[in-house]
Short mmCIF file of C-alpha atoms in Angstrom, two decimals:
data_model
loop_
_atom_site.label_atom_id
_atom_site.label_comp_id
_atom_site.label_asym_id
_atom_site.label_seq_id
_atom_site.Cartn_x
_atom_site.Cartn_y
_atom_site.Cartn_z
CA UNK A 25 45.53 1.66 44.89
CA UNK A 26 47.87 0.42 42.24
CA UNK A 27 47.09 0.51 38.57
CA UNK A 28 46.71 -3.27 38.20
CA UNK A 29 44.37 -3.32 41.18
CA UNK A 30 42.26 -0.54 39.68
CA UNK A 31 42.02 -2.35 36.35
CA UNK A 32 41.02 -5.56 38.13
CA UNK A 33 38.39 -3.71 40.16
CA UNK A 34 36.91 -2.10 37.06
CA UNK A 35 36.95 -5.39 35.16
CA UNK A 36 35.03 -7.02 38.00
CA UNK A 37 32.61 -4.11 38.17
CA UNK A 38 31.95 -4.19 34.43
CA UNK A 39 31.40 -7.95 34.42
CA UNK A 40 28.94 -7.67 37.30
CA UNK A 41 27.15 -4.72 35.68
CA UNK A 42 26.78 -6.58 32.40
CA UNK A 43 25.23 -9.53 34.24
CA UNK A 44 22.74 -7.12 35.83
CA UNK A 45 22.00 -5.57 32.44
CA UNK A 46 21.44 -9.00 30.96
CA UNK A 47 18.89 -9.87 33.60
CA UNK A 48 17.06 -6.51 33.52
CA UNK A 49 16.59 -5.43 29.88
CA UNK A 50 16.46 -1.72 29.13
CA UNK A 51 18.54 -0.41 32.01
CA UNK A 52 22.15 0.71 32.22
CA UNK A 53 24.10 -0.79 35.12
CA UNK A 54 27.39 0.75 34.00
CA UNK A 55 26.28 4.31 34.74
CA UNK A 56 26.97 4.12 38.52
CA UNK A 57 30.56 3.17 37.71
CA UNK A 58 30.94 6.14 35.42
CA UNK A 59 29.51 8.44 38.08
CA UNK A 60 31.88 6.94 40.63
CA UNK A 61 34.81 7.58 38.33
CA UNK A 62 33.70 11.19 37.88
CA UNK A 63 33.47 11.53 41.65
CA UNK A 64 37.01 10.20 42.01
CA UNK A 65 38.15 13.07 39.80
CA UNK A 66 40.29 10.92 37.55
CA UNK A 67 39.75 12.37 34.07
CA UNK A 68 41.88 9.81 32.29
CA UNK A 69 40.12 6.88 33.90
CA UNK A 70 36.74 8.51 33.19
CA UNK A 71 37.69 9.02 29.55
CA UNK A 72 38.57 5.37 29.01
CA UNK A 73 35.48 4.21 30.84
CA UNK A 74 33.43 6.59 28.69
CA UNK A 75 34.88 5.10 25.49
CA UNK A 76 34.46 1.53 26.69
CA UNK A 77 30.90 2.02 27.93
CA UNK A 78 29.86 3.82 24.75
CA UNK A 79 31.20 0.98 22.62
CA UNK A 80 29.35 -1.62 24.68
CA UNK A 81 26.02 0.20 24.72
CA UNK A 82 26.12 1.32 21.10
CA UNK A 83 26.91 -2.18 19.95
CA UNK A 84 24.17 -3.84 21.93
CA UNK A 85 21.45 -1.25 21.37
CA UNK A 86 18.91 -0.88 18.61
CA UNK A 87 18.89 2.91 18.34
CA UNK A 88 20.83 4.92 15.79
CA UNK A 89 24.48 5.63 16.50
CA UNK A 90 25.04 8.48 18.90
CA UNK A 91 22.52 7.68 21.59
CA UNK A 92 25.14 6.19 23.93
CA UNK A 93 27.41 9.17 23.29
CA UNK A 94 24.58 11.50 24.28
CA UNK A 95 23.73 9.29 27.26
CA UNK A 96 27.18 9.26 28.84
CA UNK A 97 28.03 12.76 27.60
CA UNK A 98 24.84 14.03 29.23
CA UNK A 99 25.80 12.31 32.45
CA UNK A 100 29.17 14.06 32.50
CA UNK A 101 27.57 17.44 31.81
CA UNK A 102 24.86 16.88 34.42
CA UNK A 103 27.47 15.80 36.95
CA UNK A 104 29.62 18.88 36.47
CA UNK A 105 26.65 21.23 36.51
CA UNK A 106 25.43 19.63 39.74
CA UNK A 107 28.85 20.00 41.33
CA UNK A 108 28.29 23.74 41.49
CA UNK A 109 25.38 23.33 43.86
CA UNK A 110 25.97 20.07 45.77
CA UNK A 111 28.76 18.12 47.44
CA UNK A 112 29.67 15.33 45.05
CA UNK A 113 30.26 12.58 47.60
CA UNK A 114 26.97 12.78 49.46
CA UNK A 115 24.15 10.29 49.10
CA UNK A 116 21.66 13.10 48.48
CA UNK A 117 23.69 14.17 45.48
CA UNK A 118 23.62 10.66 44.06
CA UNK A 119 19.88 10.31 44.67
CA UNK A 120 19.09 13.57 42.92
CA UNK A 121 21.43 12.78 40.09
CA UNK A 122 19.80 9.35 39.72
CA UNK A 123 16.36 10.91 39.48
CA UNK A 124 17.61 13.36 36.88
CA UNK A 125 19.30 10.56 34.91
CA UNK A 126 16.12 8.50 35.00
CA UNK A 127 14.25 11.38 33.41
CA UNK A 128 17.09 11.96 30.98
CA UNK A 129 17.01 8.29 29.95
CA UNK A 130 13.31 8.55 29.09
CA UNK A 131 13.80 11.78 27.20
CA UNK A 132 16.80 10.50 25.27
CA UNK A 133 15.14 7.27 24.12
CA UNK A 134 11.99 9.19 23.17
CA UNK A 135 14.07 11.75 21.27
CA UNK A 136 16.14 9.15 19.41
CA UNK A 137 13.02 7.18 18.48
CA UNK A 138 11.41 10.34 17.11
CA UNK A 139 14.54 11.20 15.16
CA UNK A 140 14.74 7.79 13.52
CA UNK A 141 10.96 7.61 13.07
CA UNK A 142 10.57 4.60 15.33
CA UNK A 143 7.53 4.05 17.53
CA UNK A 144 7.79 5.05 21.18
CA UNK A 145 6.41 2.71 23.84
CA UNK A 146 5.53 5.10 26.62
CA UNK A 147 4.55 2.47 29.16
CA UNK A 148 7.80 0.53 28.75
CA UNK A 149 9.81 3.72 28.62
CA UNK A 150 8.32 5.11 31.82
CA UNK A 151 8.83 1.82 33.63
CA UNK A 152 12.45 1.58 32.52
CA UNK A 153 13.15 5.22 33.42
CA UNK A 154 11.86 4.62 36.95
CA UNK A 155 13.88 1.43 37.14
CA UNK A 156 16.97 3.25 35.94
CA UNK A 157 16.54 5.96 38.56
CA UNK A 158 16.11 3.32 41.26
CA UNK A 159 18.98 1.07 40.31
CA UNK A 160 21.67 3.75 40.00
CA UNK A 161 21.98 4.52 43.76
CA UNK A 162 21.85 0.82 44.63
CA UNK A 163 24.73 -0.14 42.36
CA UNK A 164 26.53 3.08 43.17
CA UNK A 165 26.32 2.25 46.89
CA UNK A 166 27.76 -1.22 46.37
CA UNK A 167 30.54 0.14 44.19
CA UNK A 168 31.29 3.07 46.51
CA UNK A 169 31.70 0.92 49.60
CA UNK A 170 33.72 -1.77 47.82
CA UNK A 171 36.09 0.80 46.36
CA UNK A 172 39.25 1.57 48.35
CA UNK A 173 39.00 5.00 49.92
CA UNK A 174 42.38 6.11 48.61
CA UNK A 175 40.93 5.99 45.10
CA UNK A 176 39.25 9.36 45.66
CA UNK A 177 41.21 12.43 44.88
CA UNK A 178 40.53 15.67 46.70
CA UNK A 179 40.41 18.93 44.84
CA UNK B 29 -4.70 -73.86 39.01
CA UNK B 30 -4.52 -70.12 39.41
CA UNK B 31 -1.88 -69.89 36.71
CA UNK B 32 -3.97 -72.02 34.37
CA UNK B 33 -6.99 -69.77 34.86
CA UNK B 34 -4.86 -66.70 34.24
CA UNK B 35 -3.38 -68.25 31.11
CA UNK B 36 -6.86 -69.23 29.86
CA UNK B 37 -8.04 -65.68 30.39
CA UNK B 38 -4.96 -64.16 28.80
CA UNK B 39 -4.78 -66.48 25.78
CA UNK B 40 -8.47 -66.93 24.91
CA UNK B 41 -11.04 -64.72 26.59
CA UNK B 42 -9.02 -61.51 26.44
CA UNK B 43 -8.36 -62.03 22.72
CA UNK B 44 -11.99 -62.28 21.63
CA UNK B 45 -12.00 -58.70 20.29
CA UNK B 46 -8.59 -58.91 18.71
CA UNK B 47 -9.84 -60.21 15.40
CA UNK B 48 -12.33 -57.37 15.14
CA UNK B 49 -9.73 -54.83 16.13
CA UNK B 50 -7.31 -56.32 13.67
CA UNK B 51 -9.85 -56.01 10.88
CA UNK B 52 -10.54 -52.40 11.84
CA UNK B 53 -6.84 -51.56 11.85
CA UNK B 54 -6.45 -53.17 8.44
CA UNK B 55 -9.25 -50.94 7.17
CA UNK B 56 -7.55 -47.90 8.66
CA UNK B 57 -4.29 -48.87 7.06
CA UNK B 58 -5.98 -49.37 3.70
CA UNK B 59 -7.57 -45.93 3.94
CA UNK B 60 -4.27 -44.35 5.00
CA UNK B 61 -2.49 -45.94 2.06
CA UNK B 62 -5.12 -44.64 -0.32
CA UNK B 63 -4.80 -41.18 1.21
CA UNK B 64 -1.01 -41.32 0.96
CA UNK B 65 -1.29 -42.26 -2.70
CA UNK B 66 -3.64 -39.36 -3.34
CA UNK B 67 -1.30 -36.98 -1.52
CA UNK B 68 1.67 -38.25 -3.49
CA UNK B 69 -0.29 -37.77 -6.70
CA UNK B 70 -1.26 -34.24 -5.65
CA UNK B 71 2.33 -33.54 -4.73
CA UNK B 72 3.59 -34.66 -8.10
CA UNK B 73 0.94 -32.56 -9.81
CA UNK B 74 1.94 -29.57 -7.70
CA UNK B 75 5.57 -30.01 -8.72
CA UNK B 76 4.57 -30.20 -12.37
CA UNK B 77 2.36 -27.11 -12.15
CA UNK B 78 5.03 -25.19 -10.30
CA UNK B 79 7.50 -26.05 -12.97
CA UNK B 80 5.01 -25.11 -15.63
CA UNK B 81 4.20 -21.78 -14.00
CA UNK B 82 7.80 -21.26 -12.92
CA UNK B 83 6.76 -20.55 -9.34
CA UNK B 84 9.33 -20.65 -6.61
CA UNK B 85 8.49 -23.24 -3.96
CA UNK B 86 8.67 -22.01 -0.38
CA UNK B 87 11.14 -24.59 0.76
CA UNK B 88 13.42 -23.83 -2.17
CA UNK B 89 14.29 -20.40 -0.83
CA UNK B 90 17.96 -20.51 0.12
CA UNK B 91 18.48 -20.06 3.84
CA UNK B 92 21.22 -20.25 6.40
CA UNK B 93 21.04 -20.87 10.11
CA UNK B 94 22.07 -18.48 12.84
CA UNK B 95 22.38 -18.81 16.58
CA UNK B 96 20.82 -16.36 19.03
CA UNK B 97 23.70 -14.94 21.04
CA UNK B 98 22.09 -12.11 23.02
CA UNK B 99 18.71 -10.74 23.94
CA UNK B 100 17.58 -7.16 24.40
CA UNK B 101 20.39 -5.56 26.35
CA UNK B 102 21.23 -2.12 27.69
CA UNK B 103 19.59 1.29 27.76
CA UNK B 104 19.87 1.83 24.01
CA UNK B 105 17.86 -1.31 23.23
CA UNK B 106 14.57 0.49 22.78
CA UNK B 107 12.98 -2.18 20.61
CA UNK B 108 12.22 -5.86 20.96
CA UNK B 109 15.35 -7.24 19.40
CA UNK B 110 17.87 -10.00 19.74
CA UNK B 111 21.32 -10.56 18.30
CA UNK B 112 22.43 -13.44 16.10
CA UNK B 113 25.90 -14.64 15.19
CA UNK B 114 25.64 -13.93 11.46
CA UNK B 115 26.38 -10.54 9.92
CA UNK B 116 26.41 -8.93 6.53
CA UNK B 117 29.55 -10.81 5.52
CA UNK B 118 27.54 -13.99 5.99
CA UNK B 119 24.55 -12.67 4.03
CA UNK B 120 22.46 -11.21 6.85
CA UNK B 121 21.93 -7.79 5.34
CA UNK B 122 19.39 -5.27 6.62
CA UNK B 123 15.86 -6.48 5.89
CA UNK B 124 16.74 -10.17 5.71
CA UNK B 125 13.70 -12.24 6.76
CA UNK B 126 14.21 -14.37 9.86
CA UNK B 127 12.04 -17.45 10.37
CA UNK B 128 11.97 -20.81 12.09
CA UNK B 129 10.20 -23.98 11.08
CA UNK B 130 7.16 -22.68 12.99
CA UNK B 131 6.85 -19.30 11.33
CA UNK B 132 8.04 -15.72 11.09
CA UNK B 133 10.43 -14.43 13.76
CA UNK B 134 11.35 -10.98 12.44
CA UNK B 135 13.77 -9.24 10.15
CA UNK B 136 17.30 -7.89 10.39
CA UNK B 137 17.26 -4.35 11.73
CA UNK B 138 20.96 -3.64 11.50
CA UNK B 139 23.98 -5.72 10.68
CA UNK B 140 27.63 -5.80 11.66
CA UNK B 141 30.22 -7.93 9.83
CA UNK B 142 29.61 -11.04 11.94
CA UNK B 143 26.52 -10.22 14.01
CA UNK B 144 23.10 -8.79 13.32
CA UNK B 145 20.26 -7.30 15.35
CA UNK B 146 16.88 -8.82 14.55
CA UNK B 147 13.68 -6.82 15.08
CA UNK B 148 11.10 -9.23 16.41
CA UNK B 149 7.62 -9.72 15.03
CA UNK B 150 6.16 -8.68 18.39
CA UNK B 151 7.72 -5.21 18.25
CA UNK B 152 5.14 -2.48 17.62
CA UNK B 153 7.43 -1.06 14.97
CA UNK B 154 7.37 -4.26 12.93
CA UNK B 155 5.09 -4.33 9.86
CA UNK B 156 4.37 -7.32 7.67
CA UNK B 157 1.88 -7.87 4.86
CA UNK B 158 -0.17 -10.98 5.60
CA UNK B 159 -3.27 -12.76 4.40
CA UNK B 160 -5.54 -15.11 6.32
CA UNK B 161 -5.28 -18.70 5.17
CA UNK B 162 -8.97 -19.56 4.73
CA UNK B 163 -10.82 -16.34 3.90
CA UNK B 164 -7.77 -14.77 2.20
CA UNK B 165 -8.32 -11.51 4.08
CA UNK B 166 -5.33 -9.20 3.60
CA UNK B 167 -3.93 -6.97 6.32
CA UNK B 168 -0.80 -5.58 7.94
CA UNK B 169 0.36 -7.35 11.05
CA UNK B 170 2.18 -5.43 13.76
CA UNK B 171 3.29 -6.03 17.33
CA UNK B 172 1.41 -4.78 20.34
CA UNK B 173 3.00 -2.40 22.83
CA UNK B 174 0.82 -3.64 25.66
CA UNK B 175 1.35 -7.40 25.61
CA UNK B 176 4.40 -9.33 24.53
CA UNK B 177 2.50 -12.20 22.91
CA UNK B 178 -0.13 -10.28 21.00
CA UNK B 179 -0.23 -9.11 17.41
CA UNK B 180 -2.59 -6.64 15.80
CA UNK B 181 -3.90 -6.98 12.28
CA UNK B 182 -4.49 -3.56 10.79
CA UNK B 183 -6.49 -2.41 7.78
CA UNK B 184 -8.99 -5.27 7.73
CA UNK B 185 -12.19 -4.19 6.01
CA UNK B 186 -15.43 -4.27 8.02
CA UNK B 187 -16.99 -6.81 5.67
CA UNK B 188 -14.04 -9.20 5.78
CA UNK B 189 -14.89 -12.85 6.49
CA UNK B 190 -11.96 -13.43 8.84
CA UNK B 191 -12.78 -15.50 11.95
CA UNK B 192 -10.89 -16.44 15.12
CA UNK B 193 -8.73 -19.51 14.68
CA UNK B 194 -7.60 -18.65 11.17
CA UNK B 195 -3.90 -18.81 10.49
CA UNK B 196 -2.21 -15.68 9.14
CA UNK B 197 0.44 -16.28 6.52
CA UNK B 198 2.76 -13.92 4.71
CA UNK B 199 1.33 -12.57 1.49
CA UNK B 200 4.69 -12.06 -0.17
CA UNK B 201 3.75 -8.50 -1.13
CA UNK B 202 6.55 -6.92 0.85
CA UNK B 203 9.13 -8.45 -1.44
CA UNK B 204 11.24 -9.84 1.38
CA UNK B 205 9.29 -12.69 2.95
CA UNK B 206 8.21 -15.49 0.64
CA UNK B 207 4.52 -16.16 0.37
CA UNK B 208 2.91 -18.64 2.73
CA UNK B 209 5.07 -18.49 5.86
CA UNK B 210 2.87 -18.80 9.00
CA UNK B 211 2.78 -15.71 11.20
CA UNK B 212 0.11 -16.17 13.85
CA UNK B 213 -3.38 -17.32 14.74
CA UNK B 214 -6.33 -14.93 14.91
CA UNK B 215 -7.62 -14.75 18.47
CA UNK B 216 -10.35 -12.12 18.27
CA UNK B 217 -12.29 -10.15 15.68
CA UNK B 218 -14.35 -7.17 16.83
CA UNK B 219 -15.88 -4.21 15.01
CA UNK B 220 -13.63 -1.18 15.22
CA UNK B 221 -14.77 1.76 17.31
CA UNK B 222 -15.32 4.76 15.06
CA UNK B 223 -13.15 3.12 12.46
CA UNK B 224 -13.54 1.78 8.97
CA UNK B 225 -11.65 -1.36 9.86
CA UNK B 226 -12.11 -4.40 12.04
CA UNK B 227 -10.10 -4.80 15.22
CA UNK B 228 -8.30 -8.08 14.78
CA UNK B 229 -5.88 -9.54 17.31
CA UNK B 230 -3.66 -12.54 16.82
CA UNK B 231 -1.12 -14.59 18.68
CA UNK B 232 2.32 -15.31 17.21
CA UNK B 233 3.15 -18.92 16.45
CA UNK B 234 6.70 -18.50 17.68
CA UNK B 235 7.60 -18.47 21.32
CA UNK B 236 10.10 -15.66 21.05
CA UNK B 237 11.49 -16.13 24.51
CA UNK B 238 12.66 -19.66 23.79
CA UNK B 239 14.41 -19.07 20.49
CA UNK B 240 17.88 -20.50 20.20
CA UNK B 241 18.41 -20.95 16.47
CA UNK B 242 16.76 -19.21 13.53
CA UNK B 243 16.82 -19.42 9.76
CA UNK B 244 17.69 -16.38 7.69
CA UNK B 245 16.30 -16.35 4.17
CA UNK B 246 18.50 -15.09 1.43
CA UNK B 247 17.00 -12.66 -1.00
CA UNK B 248 16.58 -14.17 -4.42
CA UNK B 249 16.12 -12.65 -7.83
CA UNK B 250 12.93 -12.76 -9.83
CA UNK B 251 12.90 -16.55 -9.92
CA UNK B 252 13.91 -18.94 -12.63
CA UNK B 253 14.54 -17.50 -16.10
CA UNK B 254 11.61 -17.33 -18.45
CA UNK B 255 13.70 -18.60 -21.34
CA UNK B 256 16.40 -21.18 -21.40
CA UNK B 257 19.78 -19.53 -21.81
CA UNK B 258 20.98 -19.62 -25.37
CA UNK B 259 23.91 -21.90 -26.03
CA UNK B 260 27.29 -20.30 -26.39
CA UNK B 261 27.63 -19.13 -30.03
CA UNK B 262 31.24 -20.26 -30.04
CA UNK B 263 29.91 -23.78 -29.69
CA UNK B 264 27.31 -23.25 -32.39
CA UNK B 265 29.77 -21.62 -34.77
CA UNK B 266 33.24 -22.97 -34.14
CA UNK B 267 36.05 -20.71 -35.33
CA UNK B 268 37.00 -21.46 -38.87
CA UNK B 269 40.61 -22.25 -39.68
CA UNK B 270 42.46 -19.41 -41.41
CA UNK B 271 42.34 -19.49 -45.15
CA UNK B 272 45.27 -20.55 -47.17
CA UNK B 273 46.38 -17.00 -47.99
CA UNK B 274 46.60 -16.16 -44.25
CA UNK B 275 43.59 -13.78 -44.12
CA UNK B 276 41.05 -13.86 -41.40
CA UNK B 277 37.76 -15.38 -42.43
CA UNK B 278 35.24 -12.78 -43.49
CA UNK B 279 32.36 -12.22 -41.07
CA UNK B 280 29.24 -14.00 -41.95
CA UNK B 281 26.59 -12.00 -43.65
CA UNK B 282 23.67 -13.51 -41.77
CA UNK B 283 22.58 -11.78 -38.60
CA UNK B 284 23.19 -13.99 -35.61
CA UNK B 285 26.90 -14.75 -35.82
CA UNK B 286 27.63 -11.11 -36.57
CA UNK B 287 25.86 -10.06 -33.40
CA UNK B 288 27.75 -12.66 -31.47
CA UNK B 289 31.06 -11.42 -32.76
CA UNK B 290 30.60 -7.67 -32.69
CA UNK B 291 28.51 -7.15 -29.64
CA UNK B 292 30.77 -8.89 -27.23
CA UNK B 293 27.79 -10.18 -25.22
CA UNK B 294 27.40 -13.64 -26.51
CA UNK B 295 24.23 -14.51 -24.54
CA UNK B 296 21.91 -11.54 -24.72
CA UNK B 297 18.89 -13.42 -23.50
CA UNK B 298 20.70 -15.19 -20.71
CA UNK B 299 20.04 -13.92 -17.19
CA UNK B 300 22.74 -12.14 -15.28
CA UNK B 301 23.90 -13.11 -11.82
CA UNK B 302 20.70 -11.78 -10.24
CA UNK B 303 18.53 -13.72 -12.62
CA UNK B 304 17.29 -10.54 -14.28
CA UNK B 305 17.04 -9.88 -17.97
CA UNK B 306 18.18 -7.05 -20.15
CA UNK B 307 20.82 -5.73 -17.78
CA UNK B 308 23.75 -7.90 -18.60
CA UNK B 309 26.63 -6.82 -20.76
CA UNK B 310 27.51 -3.38 -22.02
#
């Protein structure tokens, strides 16, 4: 896949993800794209996506600066830790990672609210964490099957 | 024949009550005019008293409009917020009150140069000092985490006379919102369980989901000055022409001009840019 094609694909993905985020408040629809990029083993592409996603989420959020850094940074760490035990391209891997990220989302928002002395809405937080864990494999599946297979690099 | 009957009915029989109705409407109009005159008189008196007491009228608070450009968005949006197209370069600094013509919307939570995030009144983290309009019961209004369109009024004493249907208005004690802006309507008042306070719930007057434009109130100083600014001493004491031998004129021996010349601050009692006293000049 050529560079221009990759950029066009990612631009389309980001636009679609932002529309999903707009319609479902509190969830991150960009995360499946970041996971997909990590699975493709393209560090440079993942770095730029990381920067771009952090800027978008930090700017639109209401938490103190750093929460998006911890969110996407945590995803990268969780992904690489999980690689030691699972095959990265399998659906089971994505499902387990989604569940873990759903829990991580709840923990991170709770933690950041505590740090900045803001009230925590446990009901909303639990609902959004479950929603986050559910929506990651769905978007990931769409993105995975629409992505050209030669995008993946083998180690 | 049929047309004639219809015309007779329309022009005569159907108009029997018109004279009475006309008289009644004239009475109504007379009463309305009297009422309007009384209101105009009250209004003029209010203006005079405000001027006398140097109170700041609610509608005189400077404000600027902003457009809602985004709603709660993304995983980091943990609070009930929305984004407007005015930032701190436009005057929307953190804490700026946000209202509409119907009542309180929220306040600026954080601001960028040309955009700001507004924390909504319905967020459980929002706090606002209010007072009920009829019984003047004070309390702190806050959002409810359970329902989107429900407010809670905290710290209402058990013996308070507040009743459902009362309008809650801002008390002005927080220093940001002006006094008298509508906030919500009390929907229920129940004795608190094992608490010293009443459980009071209210409904916001604003439909937060349909907001498109809002007003942001600029912070003002302490109001109009208590004293009229003194005239410029240079106007009161015009510079004297140099004497014939070329020497500067000797400073006056009386107090006021000397202060004006040596102090450098020619209007000591005049307010500074913030309208505050005693802080201007070196």
